[in-house]
Short mmCIF file of C-alpha atoms in Angstrom, two decimals:
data_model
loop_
_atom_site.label_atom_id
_atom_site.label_comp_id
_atom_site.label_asym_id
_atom_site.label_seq_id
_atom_site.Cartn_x
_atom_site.Cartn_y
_atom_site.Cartn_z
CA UNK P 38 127.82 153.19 95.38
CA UNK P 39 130.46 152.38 93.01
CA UNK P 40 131.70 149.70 95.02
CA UNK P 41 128.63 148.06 95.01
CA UNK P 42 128.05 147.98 91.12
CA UNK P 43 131.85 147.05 90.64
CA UNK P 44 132.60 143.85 89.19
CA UNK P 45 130.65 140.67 87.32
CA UNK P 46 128.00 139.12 89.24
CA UNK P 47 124.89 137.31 88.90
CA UNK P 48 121.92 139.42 90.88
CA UNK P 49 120.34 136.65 93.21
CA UNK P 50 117.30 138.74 94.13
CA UNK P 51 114.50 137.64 91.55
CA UNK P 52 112.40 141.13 91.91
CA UNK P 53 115.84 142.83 90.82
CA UNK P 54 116.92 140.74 88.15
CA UNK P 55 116.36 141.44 84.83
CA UNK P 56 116.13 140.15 81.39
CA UNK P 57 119.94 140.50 80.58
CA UNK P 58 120.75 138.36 83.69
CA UNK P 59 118.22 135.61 82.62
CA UNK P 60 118.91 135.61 79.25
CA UNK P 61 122.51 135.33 79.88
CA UNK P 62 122.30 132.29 82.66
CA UNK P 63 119.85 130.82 80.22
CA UNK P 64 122.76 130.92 76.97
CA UNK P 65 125.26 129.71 79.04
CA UNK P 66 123.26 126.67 80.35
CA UNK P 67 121.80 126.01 77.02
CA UNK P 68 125.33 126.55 75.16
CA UNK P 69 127.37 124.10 77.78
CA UNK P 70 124.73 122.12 78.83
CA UNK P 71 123.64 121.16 75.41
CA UNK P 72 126.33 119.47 74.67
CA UNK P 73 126.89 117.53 77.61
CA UNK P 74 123.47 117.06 77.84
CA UNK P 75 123.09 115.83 74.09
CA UNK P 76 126.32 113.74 74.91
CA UNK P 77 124.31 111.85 77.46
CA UNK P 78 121.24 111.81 75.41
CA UNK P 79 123.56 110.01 72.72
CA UNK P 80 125.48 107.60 74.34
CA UNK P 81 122.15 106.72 76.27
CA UNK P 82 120.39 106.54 73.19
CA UNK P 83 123.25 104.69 71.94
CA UNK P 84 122.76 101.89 74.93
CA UNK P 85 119.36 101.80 74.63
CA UNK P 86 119.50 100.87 70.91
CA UNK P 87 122.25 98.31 71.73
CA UNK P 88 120.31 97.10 74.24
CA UNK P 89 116.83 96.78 71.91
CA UNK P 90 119.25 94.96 69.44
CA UNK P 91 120.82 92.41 71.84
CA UNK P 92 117.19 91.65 73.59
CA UNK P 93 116.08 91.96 69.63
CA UNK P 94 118.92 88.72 69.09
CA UNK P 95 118.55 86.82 71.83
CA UNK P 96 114.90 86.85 71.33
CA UNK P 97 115.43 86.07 67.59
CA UNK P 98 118.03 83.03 69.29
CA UNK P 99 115.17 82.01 71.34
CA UNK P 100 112.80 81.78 68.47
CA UNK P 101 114.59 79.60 66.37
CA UNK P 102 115.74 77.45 69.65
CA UNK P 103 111.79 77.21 70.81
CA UNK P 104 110.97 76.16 67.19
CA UNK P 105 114.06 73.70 67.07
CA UNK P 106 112.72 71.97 70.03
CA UNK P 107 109.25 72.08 68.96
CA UNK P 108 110.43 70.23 65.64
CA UNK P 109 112.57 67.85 67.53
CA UNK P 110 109.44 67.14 69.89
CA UNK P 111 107.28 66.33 66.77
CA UNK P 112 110.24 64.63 65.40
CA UNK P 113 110.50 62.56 68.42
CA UNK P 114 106.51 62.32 69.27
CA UNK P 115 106.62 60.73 65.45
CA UNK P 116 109.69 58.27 66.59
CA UNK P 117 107.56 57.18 69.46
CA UNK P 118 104.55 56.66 67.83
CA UNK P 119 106.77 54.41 64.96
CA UNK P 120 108.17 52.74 68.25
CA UNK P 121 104.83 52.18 69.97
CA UNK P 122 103.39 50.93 66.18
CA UNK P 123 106.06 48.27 65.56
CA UNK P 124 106.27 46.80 69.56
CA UNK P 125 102.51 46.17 68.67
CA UNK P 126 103.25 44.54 65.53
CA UNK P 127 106.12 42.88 67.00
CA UNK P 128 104.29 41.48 69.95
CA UNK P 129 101.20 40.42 67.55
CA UNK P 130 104.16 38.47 65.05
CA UNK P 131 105.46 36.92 68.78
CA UNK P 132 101.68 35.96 69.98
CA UNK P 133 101.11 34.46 66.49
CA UNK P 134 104.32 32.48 66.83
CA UNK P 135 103.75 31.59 70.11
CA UNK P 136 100.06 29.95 69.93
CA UNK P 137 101.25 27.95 66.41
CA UNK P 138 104.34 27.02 68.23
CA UNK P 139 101.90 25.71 71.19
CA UNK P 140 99.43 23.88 68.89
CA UNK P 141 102.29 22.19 67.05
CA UNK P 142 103.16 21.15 70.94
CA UNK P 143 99.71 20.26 71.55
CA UNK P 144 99.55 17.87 67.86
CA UNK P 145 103.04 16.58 68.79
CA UNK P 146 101.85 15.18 72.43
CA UNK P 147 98.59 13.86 70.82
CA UNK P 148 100.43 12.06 68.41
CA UNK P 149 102.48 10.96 71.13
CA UNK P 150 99.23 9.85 73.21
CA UNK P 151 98.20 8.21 70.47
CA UNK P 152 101.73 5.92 69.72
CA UNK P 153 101.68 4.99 73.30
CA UNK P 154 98.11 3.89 73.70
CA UNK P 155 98.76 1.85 70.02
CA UNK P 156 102.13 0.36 71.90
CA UNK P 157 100.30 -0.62 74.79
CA UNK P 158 97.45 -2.37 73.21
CA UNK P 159 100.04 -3.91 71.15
CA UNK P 160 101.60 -5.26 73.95
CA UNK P 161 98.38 -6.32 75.95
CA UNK P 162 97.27 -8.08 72.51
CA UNK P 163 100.87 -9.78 72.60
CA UNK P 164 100.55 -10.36 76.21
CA UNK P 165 97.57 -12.15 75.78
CA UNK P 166 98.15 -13.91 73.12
CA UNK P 167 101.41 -15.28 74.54
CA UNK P 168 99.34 -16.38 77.55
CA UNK P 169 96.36 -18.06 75.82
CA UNK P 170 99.36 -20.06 73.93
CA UNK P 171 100.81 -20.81 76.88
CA UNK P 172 97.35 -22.14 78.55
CA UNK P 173 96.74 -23.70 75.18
CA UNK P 174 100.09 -25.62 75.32
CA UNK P 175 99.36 -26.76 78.50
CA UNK P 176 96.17 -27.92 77.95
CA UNK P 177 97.42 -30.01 74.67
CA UNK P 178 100.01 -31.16 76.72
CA UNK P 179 97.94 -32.52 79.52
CA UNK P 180 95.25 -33.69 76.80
CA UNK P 181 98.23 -35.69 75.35
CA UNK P 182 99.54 -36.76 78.54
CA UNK P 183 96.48 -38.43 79.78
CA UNK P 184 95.08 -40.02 76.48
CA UNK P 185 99.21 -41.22 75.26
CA UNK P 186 99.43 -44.76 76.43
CA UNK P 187 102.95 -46.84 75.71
CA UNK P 188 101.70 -48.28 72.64
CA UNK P 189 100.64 -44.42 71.13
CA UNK P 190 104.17 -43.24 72.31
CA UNK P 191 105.55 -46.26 70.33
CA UNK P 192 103.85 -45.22 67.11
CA UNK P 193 104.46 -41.48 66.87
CA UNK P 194 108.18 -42.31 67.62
CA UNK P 195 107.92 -44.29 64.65
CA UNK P 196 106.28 -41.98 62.68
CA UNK P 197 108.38 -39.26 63.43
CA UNK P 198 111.59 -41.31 62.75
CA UNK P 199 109.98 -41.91 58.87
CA UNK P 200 109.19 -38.53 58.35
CA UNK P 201 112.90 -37.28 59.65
CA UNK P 202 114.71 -39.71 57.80
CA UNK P 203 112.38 -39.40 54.30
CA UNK P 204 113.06 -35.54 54.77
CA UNK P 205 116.85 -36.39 55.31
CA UNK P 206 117.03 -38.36 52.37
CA UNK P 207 115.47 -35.65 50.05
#
């Protein structure tokens, strides 16, 4: 029997056990593992707070990014609508231009219209006034021709000669 009781050992049958043997597995565990077990608890709780603070930053960075672009969108939604204001007022200004432009084109060819119609009667009045002076002529001319016998020729020669020299003379 001494054999059997000689020498440290932990008594694996539960119904044997005792108290001691408990209390003594339990203060070793709780002495050895407590430490290695509250160094694991800290450096996990360590990582877990460095993680909460990084995820805390980046979604603090993400923040002010999102409201960066949200001004810049406004910013740029205000640009567009200054844009989309003054290509209306532009193309209004260009319209504007363009008709008075077009109705100074418009007077412009009228007046022109006008200055060639004037030129042309002018030149159908001159036309036809050259023409009825012409036909006149002629008709003088043959009037004279048939009613000038020698004797009338004789006398306007003569008549003409005293007027030409009386105007020569003066």
């Amino acid at each position: 029997m001494v054999s059997e009781s000689e020498g440290f050992g932990i008594n694996t049958d539960l119904l044997e056990t005792n108290v001691l043997n408990l209390a003594v597995v339990i203060g070793v565990l709780v002495y050895f593992g407590s430490d290695i077990l509250g160094g694991a608890l800290k450096s996990r709780k360590e990582l877990v707070l460095k993680s909460l603070a990084d995820a805390d930053n980046k979604f603090q960075e993400a923040t002010d990014k999102l409201n960066q672009a949200k001004a810049q969108f406004e910013s740029a939604k205000l640009k567009a609508g200054e844009i989309r204001a003054q290509g209306l007022v532009t193309a209004e200004q260009s319209s504007k231009k363009l008709l008075e432009r077009v109705e100074q084109d418009i007077k412009r060819l009228d007046e022109v219209r006008l200055a060639t119609i004037r030129f042309e009667e002018e030149k159908a009045v001159s036309d036809i006034c050259q023409r009825v002076s012409r036909l006149a002529l002629e008709q003088a001319i043959e009037k004279l021709t048939g009613q000038l016998n020698p004797a009338l020729q004789k006398r306007i020669v003569q008549l003409n000669i005293t007027l030409l020299s009386s105007l020569a003379v003066k």
